[in-house]
Every structure is written in C-alpha cells, then in structure tokens.
Amino acid sequence: MSALGQIFFTVAAGREIRPRSKSGDELLVLCSGWAFRHVQLSNGGRQILKFLFPGDVVFSETLLSQAEASHPSYSAKALTDIQLCSFSAGELREKCRSYEIAAQTLLQMLTEDVRTAYELVTVLGQHAAEGRIAHLLLSLMRRVSQQALAVDRRYPFPLRQQHVADAVGLTPVHVSRVLTSFRDRGLLTLSDGMLVFHDLAQLDRIASLQS
C-alpha cells in the first residue's frame, strides 16, 4: 500500500464495478482488461457512453469532489475480467493542490471525457448506421494501438454485437448487417475476438463528419 492507499482488486467479466469505500470518495483506475460506462434506461435499454482501457478512471466524478463521487451519473461494468486500482480520491485531490503536474494530468482526463461526450453526441445525431459503427471501430482501434496491443494490424475486440448496438444506438440485427456489409466489401474482418482492418481509408471516409 502506497501513500495514496493503493489497493488492487479484480472484477469478473459482466459484473458491475462498485467502489469499495463506503464514503464513495475513492478513485478507481483500470489496470488491465476492458470495461465501459453506461446508463441503464427504464425501458430496459442501455446506452454505452465510453469503453474504458487500462489507465482510464472509472468514475470521473471522483476527480471533482466527494459529493460528486457519491452520486455518479452513470454505472460501470467489466467487459472482460479486469484489475482495478483504488486510490484515496481525497488525498489525491490534496496533492493536486500542491503539485501542478498532478493537477494538469487530472484536468486532461476531465477534458478528454468532455471531448468524448461531445463527439458521441455528434456521431449519434448526424451519422447513419454505417458511419456510427465505422467511427466506433476506428476510435477503439486507435486506443488499442496506443496500448501497444495490436499485432500485424490485428486488434483484440471483445465486444459482442449487443455492446456495439448499445454504443451506437442501433439494434444487434442492424449492427450485424452493417458488419457483414463491411466484410463483403473487403473493409474489415471480425472473427474469434480479433478485428482486422483491410481498408482504413474507406472506413475513415465512412466515419468522417466532414465533406
């Protein structure tokens, strides 16, 4: 255990991620595996807000205050088996008051969350099905590449069609049709949990919001 009270623990695939601290003033950072933030709707539907990779903060509200941390606006779930690291959020915020670099790092995290949210709203509001799915696949590919997890342009892809559907506001059947179309046109191959891109330029054109 470090000065910030680090505790490592695991969560199995499909399980909800919950703070271990009763106070809720706890910063959870994903160490390994994939997870996602989501909002569960009253009609049984679900909107996936963001897929989380190692290094991501699970509940960004904890970067702001204990009050915000106690009432997150979304839930989080493990997509694969994951390992998490728990920090004392209060101690971390105190350090940020003294260390400019730490404060800048946390600000960058929050800024990235806002940027991702704006991008999602734009894509869902302005793109048709192909554009939504192409954008999601490309954005995940770029993040996987930053994690150095890609081998020979093969990218791990643990998402099921339901995850894709919940992220882009479509039905699993519609997602299946689009992915089949992409495959038949030679744009990508998706099988056995691996995604291989064959024509990134064309997928970029489909995903682009610019003329």
Coordinates of N, CA and C in Angstrom, one line a residue:
M1 N 0.8 -1.2 0.0 CA 0.0 0.0 0.0 C 0.9 1.2 0.0
S2 N 0.6 2.2 -0.9 CA 1.4 3.4 -1.0 C 0.8 4.5 -0.2
A3 N 1.4 5.7 -0.4 CA 1.0 6.9 0.4 C -0.4 7.3 0.1
L4 N -0.9 6.9 -1.2 CA -2.3 7.2 -1.6 C -3.2 6.0 -1.2
G5 N -2.7 5.0 -0.5 CA -3.6 3.9 -0.1 C -4.0 3.1 -1.3
Q6 N -3.1 2.7 -2.2 CA -3.5 1.9 -3.3 C -3.9 0.5 -2.9
I7 N -5.0 0.0 -3.4 CA -5.5 -1.3 -3.2 C -5.8 -1.9 -4.6
F8 N -5.3 -3.1 -4.9 CA -5.6 -3.7 -6.2 C -6.6 -4.8 -6.0
F9 N -7.6 -4.9 -6.9 CA -8.6 -6.0 -6.8 C -9.1 -6.3 -8.2
T10 N -9.8 -7.4 -8.4 CA -10.3 -7.8 -9.7 C -11.8 -7.8 -9.7
V11 N -12.4 -7.7 -10.9 CA -13.8 -7.8 -11.1 C -14.0 -8.7 -12.3
A12 N -14.9 -9.7 -12.2 CA -15.1 -10.6 -13.3 C -15.9 -10.0 -14.5
A13 N -15.7 -10.5 -15.7 CA -16.5 -10.0 -16.8 C -18.0 -10.0 -16.6
G14 N -18.6 -8.9 -17.0 CA -20.1 -8.9 -16.8 C -20.6 -8.3 -15.5
R15 N -19.6 -8.1 -14.5 CA -20.0 -7.6 -13.2 C -20.0 -6.1 -13.2
E16 N -20.9 -5.6 -12.4 CA -20.9 -4.1 -12.2 C -19.6 -3.7 -11.3
I17 N -19.1 -2.6 -11.6 CA -17.9 -2.1 -10.9 C -18.5 -1.1 -9.8
R18 N -18.2 -1.4 -8.6 CA -18.7 -0.6 -7.5 C -17.5 -0.2 -6.6
P19 N -17.5 1.1 -6.1 CA -16.5 1.5 -5.1 C -16.4 0.6 -3.9
R20 N -15.2 0.4 -3.4 CA -15.1 -0.4 -2.2 C -15.2 0.4 -0.9
S21 N -15.0 1.7 -1.1 CA -15.1 2.6 0.1 C -16.6 3.0 0.3
K22 N -17.1 2.9 1.6 CA -18.4 3.3 1.9 C -18.7 4.8 1.7
S23 N -17.6 5.6 1.8 CA -17.8 7.0 1.7 C -17.9 7.4 0.2
G24 N -17.5 6.6 -0.7 CA -17.6 6.9 -2.1 C -16.5 7.8 -2.6
D25 N -15.6 8.2 -1.7 CA -14.5 9.1 -2.1 C -13.3 8.3 -2.4
E26 N -13.4 7.6 -3.6 CA -12.4 6.7 -4.0 C -12.2 6.8 -5.5
L27 N -11.0 6.8 -5.9 CA -10.6 6.9 -7.3 C -10.3 5.5 -7.8
L28 N -11.1 5.0 -8.8 CA -10.8 3.7 -9.4 C -10.2 3.8 -10.7
V29 N -9.0 3.2 -10.9 CA -8.3 3.3 -12.2 C -8.2 1.9 -12.8
L30 N -8.5 1.7 -14.0 CA -8.5 0.4 -14.7 C -7.0 0.1 -15.0
C31 N -6.6 -1.1 -14.5 CA -5.2 -1.5 -14.7 C -5.0 -2.5 -15.9
S32 N -6.0 -3.4 -16.0 CA -6.0 -4.3 -17.1 C -7.4 -4.7 -17.5
G33 N -7.5 -5.1 -18.8 CA -8.8 -5.5 -19.3 C -9.6 -4.4 -19.9
W34 N -10.9 -4.6 -20.3 CA -11.8 -3.6 -20.8 C -13.0 -3.5 -19.9
A35 N -13.5 -2.3 -19.8 CA -14.8 -2.0 -19.1 C -15.5 -0.9 -19.9
F36 N -16.7 -0.6 -19.4 CA -17.4 0.5 -20.1 C -18.4 1.2 -19.1
R37 N -18.6 2.5 -19.4 CA -19.6 3.3 -18.6 C -20.9 3.2 -19.4
H38 N -22.0 3.1 -18.6 CA -23.3 3.0 -19.3 C -24.4 3.6 -18.5
V39 N -25.5 3.9 -19.1 CA -26.7 4.4 -18.5 C -27.8 3.4 -18.7
Q40 N -28.4 2.8 -17.7 CA -29.5 1.8 -17.8 C -30.8 2.6 -17.9
L41 N -31.6 2.4 -18.9 CA -32.8 3.1 -19.1 C -34.0 2.3 -18.5
S42 N -35.0 3.1 -18.2 CA -36.2 2.5 -17.5 C -36.9 1.5 -18.4
N43 N -36.8 1.6 -19.8 CA -37.4 0.6 -20.7 C -36.6 -0.6 -20.9
G44 N -35.5 -0.8 -20.2 CA -34.7 -2.0 -20.3 C -33.5 -1.8 -21.2
G45 N -33.5 -0.7 -22.0 CA -32.4 -0.4 -22.9 C -31.2 0.1 -22.1
R46 N -30.1 0.2 -22.9 CA -28.8 0.7 -22.3 C -28.1 1.5 -23.3
Q47 N -27.5 2.6 -22.8 CA -26.6 3.4 -23.7 C -25.2 3.3 -23.1
I48 N -24.3 2.8 -23.9 CA -22.9 2.8 -23.5 C -22.3 4.1 -23.9
L49 N -21.7 4.7 -22.9 CA -21.1 6.1 -23.0 C -19.7 6.0 -23.4
K50 N -18.9 5.1 -22.9 CA -17.5 5.1 -23.2 C -16.9 3.7 -22.8
F51 N -16.0 3.2 -23.7 CA -15.3 2.0 -23.4 C -14.0 2.4 -22.6
L52 N -13.7 1.7 -21.6 CA -12.5 2.0 -20.8 C -11.4 1.1 -21.0
F53 N -10.2 1.7 -21.0 CA -8.9 0.9 -21.3 C -8.0 1.1 -20.1
P54 N -7.0 0.3 -19.9 CA -6.0 0.5 -18.8 C -5.5 1.9 -18.8
G55 N -5.6 2.5 -17.6 CA -5.2 3.9 -17.3 C -6.3 4.8 -17.2
D56 N -7.5 4.4 -17.6 CA -8.7 5.2 -17.5 C -9.3 5.2 -16.1
V57 N -9.8 6.4 -15.7 CA -10.5 6.5 -14.4 C -12.0 6.0 -14.7
V58 N -12.4 5.1 -13.8 CA -13.8 4.5 -14.0 C -14.9 5.6 -13.8
F59 N -14.9 6.2 -12.6 CA -15.9 7.3 -12.3 C -15.2 8.6 -12.3
S60 N -15.3 9.4 -13.3 CA -14.6 10.7 -13.4 C -15.1 11.7 -12.4
E61 N -16.3 11.5 -11.9 CA -16.8 12.5 -10.8 C -15.9 12.5 -9.6
T62 N -15.2 11.4 -9.3 CA -14.3 11.3 -8.1 C -13.1 12.3 -8.3
L63 N -12.9 12.8 -9.5 CA -11.8 13.7 -9.6 C -12.2 15.1 -9.1
L64 N -13.5 15.3 -8.9 CA -14.0 16.7 -8.6 C -14.2 16.8 -7.1
S65 N -15.1 16.0 -6.5 CA -15.3 16.2 -5.1 C -16.0 14.9 -4.6
Q66 N -16.0 14.8 -3.2 CA -16.7 13.6 -2.6 C -18.2 13.7 -2.9
A67 N -18.8 14.8 -2.9 CA -20.2 14.9 -3.1 C -20.5 14.4 -4.5
E68 N -19.7 14.8 -5.5 CA -20.0 14.4 -6.9 C -19.8 12.9 -7.0
A69 N -18.8 12.4 -6.3 CA -18.5 10.9 -6.3 C -19.6 10.1 -5.8
S70 N -20.3 10.6 -4.8 CA -21.4 9.9 -4.2 C -22.6 9.7 -5.1
H71 N -22.7 10.5 -6.1 CA -23.9 10.4 -7.0 C -23.4 10.4 -8.5
P72 N -22.8 9.3 -8.9 CA -22.3 9.3 -10.3 C -23.5 9.3 -11.3
S73 N -23.4 9.9 -12.4 CA -24.5 10.0 -13.4 C -24.6 8.7 -14.3
Y74 N -23.8 7.7 -14.0 CA -23.8 6.5 -14.9 C -23.3 5.4 -14.1
S75 N -23.4 4.2 -14.6 CA -22.8 3.0 -14.0 C -21.6 2.5 -14.8
A76 N -20.9 1.5 -14.3 CA -19.8 1.0 -15.0 C -19.8 -0.6 -14.8
K77 N -19.3 -1.2 -15.9 CA -19.3 -2.7 -15.9 C -18.1 -3.2 -16.5
A78 N -17.6 -4.4 -16.0 CA -16.4 -5.0 -16.6 C -16.9 -5.7 -17.9
L79 N -16.2 -5.4 -19.0 CA -16.4 -6.1 -20.3 C -15.7 -7.4 -20.3
T80 N -14.4 -7.4 -19.9 CA -13.6 -8.6 -19.7 C -13.3 -8.7 -18.2
D81 N -12.6 -9.8 -17.8 CA -12.1 -9.8 -16.5 C -11.1 -8.6 -16.3
I82 N -11.2 -7.9 -15.3 CA -10.4 -6.7 -15.2 C -9.7 -6.6 -13.8
Q83 N -8.6 -5.8 -13.8 CA -8.0 -5.5 -12.5 C -8.1 -4.0 -12.3
L84 N -8.4 -3.6 -11.1 CA -8.6 -2.2 -10.8 C -7.6 -1.8 -9.6
C85 N -7.3 -0.5 -9.6 CA -6.5 0.0 -8.5 C -7.3 1.1 -7.9
S86 N -7.5 1.0 -6.6 CA -8.2 2.0 -5.8 C -7.3 3.0 -5.1
F87 N -7.5 4.3 -5.2 CA -6.8 5.3 -4.5 C -7.7 6.1 -3.6
S88 N -7.1 6.8 -2.7 CA -7.9 7.7 -1.9 C -8.1 9.0 -2.7
A89 N -9.3 9.3 -3.2 CA -9.5 10.4 -4.0 C -9.2 11.7 -3.3
G90 N -9.6 11.8 -2.0 CA -9.3 13.0 -1.2 C -7.9 13.3 -1.1
E91 N -7.1 12.3 -0.8 CA -5.6 12.5 -0.8 C -5.0 12.9 -2.1
L92 N -5.6 12.4 -3.2 CA -5.1 12.7 -4.5 C -5.4 14.2 -4.8
R93 N -6.7 14.6 -4.5 CA -7.0 16.0 -4.7 C -6.2 16.9 -3.9
E94 N -5.8 16.5 -2.7 CA -4.9 17.4 -1.9 C -3.6 17.5 -2.5
K95 N -3.0 16.4 -3.1 CA -1.7 16.5 -3.7 C -1.8 17.4 -5.0
C96 N -2.9 17.4 -5.6 CA -3.1 18.3 -6.8 C -3.0 19.8 -6.4
R97 N -3.4 20.1 -5.2 CA -3.3 21.5 -4.8 C -1.8 21.9 -4.6
S98 N -0.9 20.9 -4.5 CA 0.5 21.2 -4.2 C 1.4 21.0 -5.5
Y99 N 0.9 20.1 -6.3 CA 1.7 19.7 -7.5 C 1.0 20.0 -8.8
E100 N 1.6 20.9 -9.5 CA 0.9 21.4 -10.7 C 0.8 20.3 -11.8
I101 N 1.8 19.4 -11.9 CA 1.8 18.4 -12.9 C 0.6 17.4 -12.6
A102 N 0.4 17.1 -11.3 CA -0.7 16.2 -11.0 C -2.1 16.8 -11.3
A103 N -2.2 18.1 -11.1 CA -3.4 18.8 -11.4 C -3.6 18.9 -12.9
Q104 N -2.6 19.1 -13.7 CA -2.7 19.1 -15.1 C -3.1 17.8 -15.7
T105 N -2.6 16.7 -15.1 CA -3.0 15.3 -15.5 C -4.5 15.1 -15.3
L106 N -5.0 15.5 -14.1 CA -6.4 15.3 -13.8 C -7.3 16.1 -14.7
L107 N -6.8 17.3 -15.0 CA -7.5 18.2 -15.9 C -7.6 17.6 -17.3
Q108 N -6.5 17.0 -17.8 CA -6.5 16.4 -19.1 C -7.5 15.2 -19.1
M109 N -7.6 14.5 -18.1 CA -8.6 13.4 -18.0 C -10.0 13.9 -18.2
L110 N -10.3 14.9 -17.4 CA -11.7 15.5 -17.5 C -11.9 16.1 -18.9
T111 N -10.9 16.8 -19.4 CA -11.1 17.3 -20.7 C -11.4 16.3 -21.8
E112 N -10.7 15.2 -21.7 CA -10.8 14.0 -22.6 C -12.2 13.5 -22.5
D113 N -12.8 13.4 -21.3 CA -14.1 12.9 -21.1 C -15.1 13.8 -21.7
V114 N -14.9 15.1 -21.6 CA -15.9 16.1 -22.3 C -15.8 16.0 -23.8
R115 N -14.5 15.9 -24.3 CA -14.3 15.7 -25.7 C -15.0 14.5 -26.3
T116 N -14.9 13.4 -25.6 CA -15.5 12.1 -26.0 C -17.0 12.2 -26.0
A117 N -17.6 12.9 -25.0 CA -19.0 13.0 -24.9 C -19.5 13.9 -26.0
Y118 N -18.9 15.0 -26.3 CA -19.3 15.8 -27.5 C -19.2 15.1 -28.8
E119 N -18.2 14.3 -28.9 CA -18.0 13.5 -30.2 C -19.1 12.5 -30.3
L120 N -19.5 11.8 -29.2 CA -20.5 10.8 -29.2 C -21.9 11.4 -29.6
V121 N -22.2 12.6 -29.0 CA -23.4 13.3 -29.4 C -23.5 13.6 -30.9
T122 N -22.4 14.1 -31.4 CA -22.3 14.5 -32.8 C -22.5 13.3 -33.7
V123 N -21.8 12.2 -33.4 CA -21.9 11.0 -34.2 C -23.3 10.4 -34.2
L124 N -23.9 10.3 -33.0 CA -25.2 9.7 -32.9 C -26.3 10.6 -33.6
G125 N -26.0 11.9 -33.5 CA -27.0 12.8 -34.0 C -26.9 13.0 -35.5
Q126 N -25.7 12.8 -36.1 CA -25.5 13.2 -37.5 C -25.2 12.0 -38.4
H127 N -24.8 10.9 -37.9 CA -24.3 9.8 -38.7 C -25.5 8.7 -38.9
A128 N -25.5 8.1 -40.1 CA -26.3 6.9 -40.3 C -25.6 5.7 -39.7
A129 N -26.2 4.5 -39.8 CA -25.7 3.4 -39.2 C -24.2 3.0 -39.5
E130 N -23.9 3.1 -40.8 CA -22.5 2.7 -41.2 C -21.5 3.7 -40.6
G131 N -21.8 5.0 -40.6 CA -20.9 6.0 -40.1 C -20.7 5.8 -38.6
R132 N -21.8 5.5 -37.8 CA -21.7 5.3 -36.4 C -20.8 4.1 -36.1
I133 N -21.0 3.0 -36.8 CA -20.2 1.8 -36.5 C -18.7 2.0 -36.9
A134 N -18.5 2.6 -38.1 CA -17.1 2.8 -38.5 C -16.4 3.7 -37.6
H135 N -17.1 4.7 -37.1 CA -16.4 5.7 -36.1 C -16.1 4.9 -34.8
L136 N -17.0 4.1 -34.3 CA -16.7 3.3 -33.1 C -15.5 2.4 -33.3
L137 N -15.5 1.6 -34.4 CA -14.4 0.7 -34.6 C -13.1 1.4 -34.8
L138 N -13.0 2.5 -35.5 CA -11.8 3.2 -35.7 C -11.3 3.9 -34.4
S139 N -12.2 4.4 -33.6 CA -11.8 5.1 -32.4 C -11.2 4.0 -31.4
L140 N -11.8 2.8 -31.4 CA -11.3 1.8 -30.5 C -10.0 1.3 -31.0
M141 N -9.8 1.1 -32.3 CA -8.6 0.7 -32.9 C -7.4 1.6 -32.5
R142 N -7.7 2.9 -32.6 CA -6.6 3.9 -32.3 C -6.2 3.8 -30.8
R143 N -7.2 3.6 -29.9 CA -6.9 3.5 -28.5 C -6.2 2.2 -28.2
V144 N -6.6 1.1 -28.9 CA -5.9 -0.2 -28.7 C -4.4 0.0 -29.2
S145 N -4.2 0.7 -30.2 CA -2.9 0.9 -30.8 C -2.0 1.6 -29.7
Q146 N -2.6 2.6 -29.0 CA -1.8 3.3 -28.0 C -1.4 2.4 -26.9
Q147 N -2.2 1.4 -26.7 CA -1.9 0.4 -25.6 C -0.9 -0.7 -26.1
A148 N -0.5 -0.6 -27.3 CA 0.5 -1.5 -27.9 C 0.0 -2.9 -27.9
L149 N -1.3 -3.1 -28.1 CA -1.9 -4.4 -28.1 C -2.2 -5.0 -29.4
A150 N -1.9 -4.2 -30.5 CA -2.1 -4.7 -31.9 C -0.9 -5.4 -32.4
V151 N -1.2 -6.5 -33.1 CA -0.1 -7.3 -33.7 C -0.5 -7.6 -35.2
D152 N 0.4 -7.1 -36.1 CA 0.1 -7.3 -37.5 C -1.2 -6.8 -38.0
R153 N -1.6 -5.6 -37.5 CA -2.9 -5.0 -37.8 C -4.1 -5.8 -37.3
R154 N -3.9 -6.7 -36.4 CA -4.9 -7.4 -35.7 C -5.2 -6.9 -34.3
Y155 N -6.4 -6.5 -34.1 CA -6.7 -5.8 -32.8 C -7.7 -6.7 -32.0
P156 N -7.4 -6.8 -30.7 CA -8.3 -7.5 -29.8 C -9.7 -6.8 -29.8
F157 N -10.8 -7.6 -29.9 CA -12.1 -7.0 -30.0 C -13.1 -7.8 -29.2
P158 N -13.2 -7.6 -27.9 CA -14.0 -8.5 -27.0 C -15.5 -8.1 -27.0
L159 N -15.9 -7.0 -27.8 CA -17.2 -6.6 -27.8 C -18.1 -7.6 -28.6
R160 N -19.3 -7.8 -28.0 CA -20.4 -8.5 -28.7 C -21.2 -7.5 -29.5
Q161 N -22.0 -8.0 -30.4 CA -22.9 -7.1 -31.2 C -23.8 -6.3 -30.4
Q162 N -24.2 -6.9 -29.2 CA -25.1 -6.1 -28.3 C -24.3 -4.9 -27.8
H163 N -23.0 -5.0 -27.4 CA -22.2 -3.9 -27.0 C -22.1 -2.8 -28.0
V164 N -21.8 -3.2 -29.3 CA -21.8 -2.3 -30.4 C -23.1 -1.6 -30.5
A165 N -24.2 -2.3 -30.5 CA -25.5 -1.8 -30.7 C -25.8 -0.7 -29.6
D166 N -25.5 -1.1 -28.3 CA -25.8 -0.1 -27.2 C -24.9 1.1 -27.3
A167 N -23.7 1.0 -27.9 CA -22.8 2.2 -28.0 C -23.3 3.1 -29.2
V168 N -23.9 2.6 -30.2 CA -24.2 3.4 -31.3 C -25.7 3.6 -31.6
G169 N -26.5 3.1 -30.6 CA -28.0 3.4 -30.8 C -28.7 2.6 -31.8
L170 N -28.3 1.4 -32.1 CA -28.9 0.5 -33.1 C -29.3 -0.8 -32.5
T171 N -29.9 -1.6 -33.2 CA -30.3 -3.0 -32.8 C -29.1 -3.9 -33.2
P172 N -29.0 -5.0 -32.4 CA -27.9 -6.0 -32.8 C -28.1 -6.5 -34.2
V173 N -29.3 -6.7 -34.7 CA -29.6 -7.1 -36.1 C -29.0 -6.1 -37.1
H174 N -29.3 -4.8 -36.8 CA -28.7 -3.8 -37.7 C -27.2 -3.8 -37.7
V175 N -26.6 -3.9 -36.5 CA -25.2 -4.0 -36.4 C -24.6 -5.2 -37.2
S176 N -25.3 -6.3 -37.1 CA -24.8 -7.5 -37.9 C -24.9 -7.3 -39.4
R177 N -25.9 -6.6 -39.8 CA -26.0 -6.3 -41.3 C -24.9 -5.4 -41.7
V178 N -24.6 -4.4 -40.9 CA -23.5 -3.4 -41.3 C -22.2 -4.1 -41.3
L179 N -21.9 -4.9 -40.3 CA -20.6 -5.6 -40.2 C -20.4 -6.6 -41.3
T180 N -21.5 -7.3 -41.7 CA -21.5 -8.2 -42.9 C -21.2 -7.4 -44.1
S181 N -21.8 -6.3 -44.3 CA -21.6 -5.4 -45.5 C -20.1 -5.0 -45.5
F182 N -19.6 -4.5 -44.4 CA -18.1 -4.1 -44.3 C -17.2 -5.3 -44.7
R183 N -17.6 -6.5 -44.2 CA -16.8 -7.7 -44.6 C -16.9 -8.0 -46.1
D184 N -18.1 -8.0 -46.6 CA -18.3 -8.3 -48.0 C -17.6 -7.3 -49.0
R185 N -17.5 -6.1 -48.5 CA -16.8 -5.1 -49.3 C -15.3 -5.0 -49.1
G186 N -14.8 -5.9 -48.3 CA -13.4 -6.0 -48.1 C -12.8 -4.9 -47.2
L187 N -13.6 -4.4 -46.3 CA -13.1 -3.3 -45.4 C -12.5 -3.8 -44.1
L188 N -13.1 -4.9 -43.6 CA -12.6 -5.5 -42.4 C -13.0 -6.9 -42.2
T189 N -12.3 -7.6 -41.3 CA -12.7 -8.9 -40.9 C -12.8 -9.0 -39.4
L190 N -13.9 -9.5 -38.9 CA -14.1 -9.7 -37.4 C -14.5 -11.1 -37.1
S191 N -13.6 -11.8 -36.4 CA -13.8 -13.2 -36.0 C -12.9 -13.6 -34.9
D192 N -13.5 -14.5 -34.0 CA -12.7 -15.0 -32.9 C -12.1 -14.0 -32.0
G193 N -12.9 -12.9 -31.8 CA -12.4 -11.8 -30.9 C -11.3 -11.0 -31.4
M194 N -11.1 -11.0 -32.7 CA -10.0 -10.2 -33.3 C -10.6 -9.4 -34.5
L195 N -10.2 -8.2 -34.6 CA -10.6 -7.3 -35.7 C -9.4 -6.9 -36.6
V196 N -9.6 -7.2 -37.9 CA -8.5 -6.9 -38.8 C -9.1 -5.9 -39.9
F197 N -8.4 -4.7 -40.0 CA -8.8 -3.7 -41.0 C -8.1 -4.0 -42.3
H198 N -8.8 -3.9 -43.4 CA -8.2 -4.1 -44.7 C -8.2 -2.8 -45.6
D199 N -9.1 -1.9 -45.2 CA -9.2 -0.6 -46.0 C -9.5 0.5 -45.0
L200 N -8.5 1.0 -44.3 CA -8.7 2.1 -43.4 C -9.2 3.4 -44.0
A201 N -8.7 3.6 -45.2 CA -9.0 4.9 -45.9 C -10.5 5.0 -46.2
Q202 N -11.1 3.9 -46.6 CA -12.5 3.8 -46.9 C -13.3 3.9 -45.6
L203 N -12.9 3.3 -44.6 CA -13.6 3.3 -43.3 C -13.5 4.7 -42.7
D204 N -12.4 5.4 -42.9 CA -12.2 6.8 -42.5 C -13.2 7.7 -43.2
R205 N -13.4 7.4 -44.5 CA -14.4 8.3 -45.3 C -15.8 8.0 -44.8
I206 N -16.1 6.8 -44.4 CA -17.5 6.5 -43.9 C -17.7 7.1 -42.6
A207 N -16.6 7.1 -41.7 CA -16.8 7.6 -40.4 C -16.7 9.1 -40.3
S208 N -16.1 9.8 -41.3 CA -15.9 11.2 -41.2 C -17.2 12.0 -41.2
L209 N -17.2 13.1 -40.4 CA -18.3 14.0 -40.4 C -18.1 15.2 -41.3
Q210 N -17.0 15.2 -42.0 CA -16.6 16.3 -42.8 C -16.8 16.0 -44.3
S211 N -17.2 16.9 -45.1 CA -17.5 16.7 -46.5 C -16.2 16.6 -47.3

